[in-house]
Coordinates of C-alpha atoms in Angstrom, one line a residue:
Chain U
X1 CA 23.7 21.7 32.8
X2 CA 24.1 22.5 29.2
X3 CA 24.7 19.9 26.5
X4 CA 26.9 20.4 23.5
X5 CA 25.1 20.1 20.2
X6 CA 26.0 22.1 17.1
X7 CA 23.1 22.1 14.7
X8 CA 24.1 21.3 11.2
X9 CA 21.9 20.9 8.1
X10 CA 22.2 19.9 4.5
X11 CA 19.8 18.8 1.7
X12 CA 19.0 15.2 1.0
X13 CA 17.7 13.2 -1.9
X14 CA 17.1 9.7 -3.2
X15 CA 20.5 8.7 -4.8
X16 CA 19.3 5.4 -6.2
X17 CA 16.7 2.6 -6.2
X18 CA 17.2 -1.1 -6.3
X19 CA 14.6 -3.9 -6.8
X20 CA 14.5 -7.6 -6.5
X21 CA 11.6 -9.8 -7.5
X22 CA 11.8 -13.5 -6.9
X23 CA 12.0 -15.4 -10.2
X24 CA 8.9 -17.5 -9.6
X25 CA 5.9 -15.9 -11.4
X26 CA 2.5 -17.0 -10.1
X27 CA -0.4 -16.4 -12.4
X28 CA -4.0 -16.2 -11.1
X29 CA -4.6 -19.7 -12.4
X30 CA -2.4 -21.1 -9.7
X31 CA -4.3 -19.2 -7.0
X32 CA -8.0 -19.8 -8.0
X33 CA -8.3 -23.5 -7.3
X34 CA -8.2 -23.2 -3.6
X35 CA -10.6 -20.2 -3.3
X36 CA -13.3 -21.1 -5.9
X37 CA -12.5 -18.0 -8.0
X38 CA -11.5 -17.1 -11.5
X39 CA -8.7 -15.2 -13.2
X40 CA -11.3 -12.7 -14.6
X41 CA -12.8 -12.1 -11.1
X42 CA -9.3 -11.4 -9.6
X43 CA -8.3 -9.1 -12.4
X44 CA -11.6 -7.2 -12.2
X45 CA -11.4 -6.8 -8.4
X46 CA -7.7 -6.0 -8.0
X47 CA -6.1 -5.5 -11.4
X48 CA -3.6 -8.3 -10.5
X49 CA -2.7 -10.6 -13.4
X50 CA 0.3 -12.3 -11.7
X51 CA 2.7 -11.9 -8.8
X52 CA 6.0 -13.2 -7.6
X53 CA 6.4 -15.7 -4.8
X54 CA 9.8 -16.5 -3.3
X55 CA 10.7 -20.2 -3.1
X56 CA 10.7 -22.0 0.3
X57 CA 14.5 -21.6 0.6
X58 CA 14.6 -18.0 -0.4
X59 CA 14.3 -15.8 2.7
X60 CA 13.2 -12.2 3.3
X61 CA 16.9 -11.3 3.8
X62 CA 18.0 -13.1 0.6
X63 CA 15.7 -10.8 -1.3
X64 CA 16.6 -7.7 0.6
X65 CA 20.3 -8.3 0.1
X66 CA 19.9 -8.5 -3.7
X67 CA 17.9 -5.3 -3.8
X68 CA 20.4 -3.5 -1.5
X69 CA 23.4 -4.5 -3.6
X70 CA 21.8 -3.0 -6.7
X71 CA 20.7 0.2 -4.9
X72 CA 24.2 0.8 -3.4
X73 CA 26.0 0.1 -6.7
X74 CA 23.7 2.5 -8.6
X75 CA 24.5 5.2 -6.0
X76 CA 28.1 4.8 -6.9
X77 CA 28.8 3.6 -3.3
X78 CA 30.0 0.5 -1.5
X79 CA 28.4 -1.1 1.5
X80 CA 31.0 0.6 3.8
X81 CA 29.5 4.0 2.8
X82 CA 26.1 3.1 4.3
X83 CA 26.0 4.4 7.9
X84 CA 22.4 3.6 8.7
X85 CA 19.9 1.0 7.6
X86 CA 16.1 1.4 8.1
X87 CA 14.3 -1.8 7.3
X88 CA 10.5 -1.7 6.9
X89 CA 8.8 -5.0 7.0
X90 CA 6.0 -7.0 8.7
X91 CA 7.2 -10.4 7.5
X92 CA 10.6 -11.0 9.3
X93 CA 9.9 -14.1 11.4
X94 CA 11.9 -13.0 14.4
X95 CA 11.1 -10.4 17.1
X96 CA 14.8 -9.9 17.7
X97 CA 17.4 -9.2 16.6
X98 CA 16.2 -7.1 13.7
X99 CA 16.1 -7.8 10.0
X100 CA 18.2 -4.7 9.5
X101 CA 21.2 -6.3 11.4
X102 CA 20.9 -9.5 9.5
X103 CA 21.1 -7.4 6.3
X104 CA 24.2 -5.7 7.7
X105 CA 25.9 -9.0 8.1
X106 CA 25.1 -10.0 4.5
X107 CA 26.4 -6.6 3.2
X108 CA 29.7 -7.1 5.1
X109 CA 29.2 -3.9 7.0
X110 CA 28.4 -4.8 10.6
X111 CA 29.0 -1.4 12.1
X112 CA 26.2 0.8 10.7
X113 CA 23.2 1.9 12.7
X114 CA 20.4 -0.4 11.9
X115 CA 16.7 -0.9 13.0
X116 CA 13.4 -2.2 11.7
X117 CA 10.1 -0.2 11.6
X118 CA 6.6 -1.6 11.7
X119 CA 4.3 0.5 9.6
X120 CA 3.2 -2.1 7.1
X121 CA 2.3 -0.8 3.7
X122 CA 3.2 2.8 4.8
X123 CA 6.6 1.5 6.0
X124 CA 8.6 2.6 3.1
X125 CA 7.4 6.2 3.2
X126 CA 7.9 6.3 7.0
X127 CA 11.5 5.1 6.3
X128 CA 12.0 7.9 3.7
X129 CA 10.8 10.4 6.2
X130 CA 13.2 9.2 8.9
X131 CA 16.1 8.9 6.4
X132 CA 15.5 12.4 5.1
X133 CA 15.7 13.8 8.6
X134 CA 18.8 11.8 9.5
X135 CA 20.7 13.0 6.5
X136 CA 19.4 16.6 6.7
X137 CA 20.6 16.8 10.3
X138 CA 23.9 15.0 9.5
X139 CA 23.1 12.2 12.0
X140 CA 23.9 9.9 9.1
X141 CA 25.4 10.4 5.7
X142 CA 24.0 7.6 3.5
X143 CA 20.9 5.8 4.6
X144 CA 19.6 2.6 3.1
X145 CA 15.8 2.4 3.3
X146 CA 14.6 -1.1 2.7
X147 CA 11.1 -2.3 2.0
X148 CA 11.0 -6.1 1.8
X149 CA 8.3 -8.6 2.4
X150 CA 7.8 -12.4 2.1
X151 CA 4.0 -12.2 2.6
X152 CA 3.5 -15.6 1.0
X153 CA 4.6 -16.9 4.4
X154 CA 1.8 -15.1 6.2
X155 CA -1.1 -15.4 3.7
X156 CA -3.7 -18.1 3.9
X157 CA -4.0 -19.7 0.4
X158 CA -7.6 -20.7 1.3
X159 CA -8.7 -17.2 2.3
X160 CA -11.0 -15.7 -0.4
X161 CA -10.3 -12.2 0.9
X162 CA -6.5 -12.2 0.7
X163 CA -5.0 -15.2 -1.1
X164 CA -4.8 -13.4 -4.5
X165 CA -3.6 -10.0 -3.1
X166 CA -0.3 -10.4 -1.2
X167 CA 3.1 -11.3 -2.7
X168 CA 6.9 -11.1 -2.2
X169 CA 9.7 -8.8 -3.2
X170 CA 12.3 -6.3 -2.0
X171 CA 12.8 -2.7 -3.0
X172 CA 15.3 -0.2 -1.5
X173 CA 16.7 3.3 -1.9
X174 CA 19.8 5.0 -0.8
X175 CA 19.2 8.5 0.6
X176 CA 22.2 10.8 0.9
X177 CA 23.4 14.4 0.7
X178 CA 22.3 16.6 -2.1
X179 CA 22.9 20.2 -3.4
X180 CA 19.2 20.8 -3.8
X181 CA 16.1 19.7 -1.8
X182 CA 15.3 16.3 -3.2
X183 CA 12.6 15.2 -0.6
X184 CA 9.6 17.3 0.3
X185 CA 7.9 17.5 3.7
X186 CA 6.2 14.3 4.9
X187 CA 2.5 14.3 5.7
X188 CA 1.9 11.3 8.0
X189 CA -0.4 10.0 10.7
X190 CA -2.8 7.2 11.7
X191 CA -6.4 6.2 11.9
X192 CA -5.8 3.9 14.8
X193 CA -9.4 3.6 15.8
X194 CA -9.6 1.3 12.7
X195 CA -6.6 -0.8 13.7
X196 CA -8.5 -4.0 13.5
X197 CA -9.2 -3.6 9.8
X198 CA -5.9 -5.3 8.9
X199 CA -4.3 -7.7 11.4
X200 CA -1.7 -10.4 11.4
X201 CA -2.8 -12.8 14.2
X202 CA -2.8 -14.8 16.5
X203 CA -0.1 -13.4 18.7
X204 CA 2.9 -15.4 20.0
X205 CA 1.3 -15.4 23.4
X206 CA -1.9 -17.1 22.2
X207 CA 0.3 -20.1 21.3
X208 CA 2.1 -20.0 24.6
X209 CA -1.1 -19.8 26.6
X210 CA -3.0 -22.4 24.6
X211 CA -0.5 -25.3 24.1
X212 CA -1.6 -27.9 21.7
X213 CA -4.6 -25.9 20.5
X214 CA -4.4 -26.8 16.8
X215 CA -7.2 -24.6 15.5
X216 CA -5.3 -21.4 16.3
X217 CA -3.6 -22.0 12.9
X218 CA -0.6 -20.2 11.5
X219 CA -0.5 -16.4 11.9
X220 CA -1.9 -14.9 8.7
X221 CA -3.0 -11.5 7.5
X222 CA -6.7 -10.8 7.9
X223 CA -8.2 -7.9 6.1
X224 CA -11.6 -6.2 6.0
X225 CA -11.6 -5.4 2.4
X226 CA -14.5 -2.9 2.2
X227 CA -13.3 -0.9 5.3
X228 CA -9.8 -0.7 3.9
X229 CA -11.0 0.3 0.4
X230 CA -13.2 3.0 1.8
X231 CA -10.5 4.4 4.0
X232 CA -7.8 4.1 1.3
X233 CA -9.9 5.9 -1.3
X234 CA -11.7 8.6 0.6
X235 CA -9.3 9.4 3.4
X236 CA -6.0 9.1 1.6
X237 CA -6.7 11.3 -1.5
X238 CA -6.8 14.5 0.5
X239 CA -3.7 13.5 2.5
X240 CA -1.8 12.9 -0.8
X241 CA -2.9 16.3 -2.0
X242 CA -1.6 17.9 1.2
X243 CA 1.8 16.2 0.7
X244 CA 1.8 17.6 -2.9
X245 CA 0.9 21.1 -1.7
X246 CA 3.5 21.0 1.1
X247 CA 6.2 20.5 -1.5
X248 CA 4.9 23.4 -3.5
X249 CA 3.5 21.4 -6.4
X250 CA 0.0 21.0 -7.9
X251 CA -1.6 18.1 -9.8
X252 CA -0.7 20.0 -12.9
X253 CA 3.0 20.4 -12.1
X254 CA 3.5 16.8 -10.8
X255 CA 5.3 14.3 -13.1
X256 CA 4.8 10.9 -11.5
X257 CA 2.4 9.3 -8.9
X258 CA 3.6 6.2 -7.1
X259 CA 1.0 5.2 -4.5
X260 CA 1.3 2.0 -2.5
X261 CA 0.3 -0.8 -4.8
X262 CA -2.6 -2.1 -2.7
X263 CA -5.2 -2.7 -5.4
X264 CA -5.5 -1.2 -8.9
X265 CA -9.1 -0.2 -8.2
X266 CA -7.8 1.9 -5.2
X267 CA -5.1 3.5 -7.5
X268 CA -7.7 4.4 -10.2
X269 CA -10.0 5.8 -7.5
X270 CA -7.2 7.9 -6.0
X271 CA -6.3 9.3 -9.4
X272 CA -9.9 10.3 -9.9
X273 CA -10.5 11.8 -6.5
X274 CA -7.2 13.8 -6.7
X275 CA -8.1 14.9 -10.2
X276 CA -4.6 14.1 -11.5
X277 CA -4.3 15.2 -15.1
X278 CA -3.4 12.6 -17.8
X279 CA 0.1 14.1 -18.0
X280 CA 0.9 12.5 -14.6
X281 CA 2.5 9.0 -15.0
X282 CA 0.8 6.6 -12.6
X283 CA 2.5 3.4 -11.3
X284 CA 0.4 0.2 -11.9
X285 CA 3.1 -2.3 -10.9
X286 CA 0.5 -4.2 -8.9
X287 CA -0.7 -5.8 -12.1
X288 CA 2.4 -8.0 -12.3
X289 CA 3.7 -7.8 -8.7
X290 CA 0.6 -8.0 -6.5
X291 CA 0.6 -6.2 -3.1
X292 CA 4.0 -6.4 -1.6
X293 CA 3.3 -4.1 1.3
X294 CA 6.4 -2.1 2.3
X295 CA 8.2 -3.2 -0.9
X296 CA 5.5 -2.0 -3.3
X297 CA 6.6 1.7 -3.8
X298 CA 10.3 1.1 -4.4
X299 CA 9.5 -1.9 -6.7
X300 CA 7.1 0.3 -8.7
X301 CA 9.6 3.2 -8.8
X302 CA 12.3 0.8 -10.2
X303 CA 9.9 -0.6 -12.8
X304 CA 8.8 2.9 -14.0
X305 CA 12.4 4.1 -14.3
X306 CA 13.3 0.9 -16.3
X307 CA 10.3 1.3 -18.6
X308 CA 10.6 5.1 -19.0
X309 CA 14.2 6.2 -18.4
X310 CA 13.2 9.8 -19.1
X311 CA 11.5 9.9 -15.7
X312 CA 14.9 9.9 -13.9
X313 CA 15.2 13.2 -11.9
X314 CA 11.4 14.0 -12.2
X315 CA 9.1 14.7 -9.3
X316 CA 7.1 11.8 -7.8
X317 CA 4.4 11.8 -5.2
X318 CA 4.7 8.8 -2.9
X319 CA 1.9 7.7 -0.6
X320 CA 2.0 4.7 1.6
X321 CA -1.1 3.5 3.6
X322 CA -2.0 0.3 5.4
X323 CA -2.3 -1.7 8.6
X324 CA -2.5 0.5 11.7
X325 CA -4.2 2.1 9.9
X326 CA -1.2 4.4 9.2
X327 CA -0.2 6.6 6.3
X328 CA 2.7 8.7 5.1
X329 CA 3.3 10.6 1.9
X330 CA 5.9 12.9 0.4
X331 CA 7.1 14.3 -2.9
X332 CA 10.6 13.2 -4.0
X333 CA 12.8 13.9 -6.9
X334 CA 13.3 10.5 -8.5
X335 CA 17.0 9.3 -8.6
X336 CA 19.1 10.5 -11.5
X337 CA 20.4 7.9 -14.0
X338 CA 22.8 5.5 -12.2
X339 CA 26.5 6.2 -12.1
X340 CA 27.2 2.5 -12.3
X341 CA 25.2 -0.4 -13.5
Chain P
X1 CA -36.9 17.5 0.5
X2 CA -38.1 14.6 2.7
X3 CA -36.3 11.3 2.2
X4 CA -39.2 9.1 1.0
X5 CA -38.7 5.7 -0.5
X6 CA -39.4 7.1 -3.9
X7 CA -36.9 9.9 -3.5
X8 CA -34.1 7.7 -2.2
X9 CA -34.7 5.0 -4.8
X10 CA -34.4 7.6 -7.6
X11 CA -31.1 8.8 -6.0
X12 CA -29.7 5.3 -5.6
X13 CA -30.6 4.5 -9.3
X14 CA -28.6 7.5 -10.4
X15 CA -25.6 6.4 -8.3
X16 CA -25.7 2.7 -9.4
X17 CA -25.9 3.7 -13.1
X18 CA -22.8 5.9 -12.6
X19 CA -20.8 3.3 -10.6
X20 CA -21.8 0.1 -12.4
X21 CA -22.6 1.5 -15.8
X22 CA -25.9 -0.4 -16.1
X23 CA -29.3 0.6 -17.4
X24 CA -31.5 2.4 -14.8
X25 CA -34.5 0.4 -16.0
X26 CA -33.4 -2.8 -14.3
X27 CA -32.8 -1.3 -10.9
X28 CA -35.6 -2.0 -8.4
X29 CA -36.2 -2.5 -4.7
X30 CA -35.9 -6.3 -4.9
X31 CA -32.7 -6.4 -7.0
X32 CA -29.6 -7.8 -5.4
X33 CA -26.5 -5.6 -5.8
X34 CA -24.1 -8.4 -6.4
X35 CA -26.2 -11.0 -8.3
X36 CA -28.5 -8.7 -10.3
X37 CA -26.7 -5.4 -10.8
X38 CA -23.0 -6.3 -11.2
X39 CA -22.1 -4.2 -8.1
X40 CA -19.2 -6.1 -6.4
X41 CA -18.1 -5.4 -2.8
X42 CA -15.7 -2.6 -3.8
X43 CA -18.2 -0.9 -6.1
X44 CA -20.6 -1.2 -3.2
X45 CA -18.3 1.0 -1.2
X46 CA -18.4 3.6 -4.0
X47 CA -22.2 3.4 -4.0
X48 CA -22.3 3.8 -0.2
X49 CA -20.0 6.8 -0.1
X50 CA -21.9 8.5 -2.9
X51 CA -25.2 7.8 -1.1
X52 CA -23.8 9.3 2.2
X53 CA -22.9 12.5 0.4
X54 CA -26.2 12.7 -1.5
X55 CA -28.5 12.0 1.4
X56 CA -26.3 13.4 4.3
X57 CA -26.6 10.1 6.2
X58 CA -23.8 8.0 7.8
X59 CA -23.8 4.3 6.7
X60 CA -21.4 2.3 9.0
X61 CA -19.4 -0.6 7.5
X62 CA -21.3 -3.2 9.5
X63 CA -24.6 -2.0 7.9
X64 CA -23.1 -2.1 4.4
X65 CA -22.4 -5.8 4.8
X66 CA -26.1 -6.4 5.5
X67 CA -27.3 -4.5 2.4
X68 CA -28.0 -7.3 -0.1
X69 CA -30.8 -5.6 -2.1
X70 CA -31.4 -2.1 -3.3
X71 CA -34.4 -2.1 -0.9
X72 CA -32.1 -2.8 2.1
X73 CA -30.1 0.3 1.2
X74 CA -33.1 2.5 0.5
X75 CA -34.9 1.5 3.7
X76 CA -31.8 2.1 5.8
X77 CA -31.4 5.6 4.4
X78 CA -35.0 6.5 4.8
X79 CA -35.0 5.3 8.4
X80 CA -31.7 7.0 9.3
X81 CA -31.8 10.1 7.2
X82 CA -32.7 13.6 8.4

């Protein structure tokens, strides 16, 4: 038997980016009381000065919807033009159906292909890799890649290792056809032997199998900070350099570096290990956004383009890394100035 | 060069000075990384990775958490180095 398939190919790029940060700004002073810490200690350890938390009645999808509307409008498109949605998140509180399909309903386009991916802080870059291949192969025309998290729902405010790190927000891009190559090759993989370094537990089944056992607690993110720091700094730098090389660039010819905003100390160490020259603009959105997992890279991208509009159309190295442990990186051309506001 | 206590202590001093930016004079076997030398848990990772490179020894994460003093680190490296 022979199946019919006519290979087609085209170039793809990021057409636009959209960001939504919940209005409630939470300074370190609001966090420190429950973890016997100080503003100075948190800033020194993580670079974080403040972060945004969604309100109790503001859902993950509320945030994602606002981000998506901005990204779609900036691409000069409408929701009907989106024919696939890839939603990267670890904080959607349902196993099924997906966050992506709830977003479709909100966007008023219920017919597009839609699915979620679970790659934690690497989720956005995994999504960009998939969207690029979908558009290049003409499986889809315009793909919305969403990174959104409401991590305040899954963070223990009494945990001295995580309470000050995680935060809420939604960032998205539209990836569509392009005359030129706008997204370089993705370098990705895992260090799954270290998968216990960041876990969200207990599982649903532990509640089912231990009815009434109150000390199970709510499922929260647990993180072995030193293990993650060591991996993030010493394993990720060479991977990021491989993604740069795969796109035909060098540290000297790169314009912008947007790593996952995990911890400012990790970002500073990556810049040092990779020997990036001072000419490279580095995203430090973590200082006022905290670690928003899958949302951190598009949020940081949006903030940089708002602050420095001259960066539109420039080259940016993206690298996501996190629970799994998993990673993905690629060089992209940042979106051009929006066609509409 | 054999990894004696003196050799390893001298190497650790160099690393801690570089990472924490403190005076080498106050670094001694009985000093605590966190309380006495301003080496927090993330700086400790930098110290450990630098020590691994310098002495060609592998220091697992579970050992790092046990290293409270400079002496703990020096003795581990001496015992486990080539």
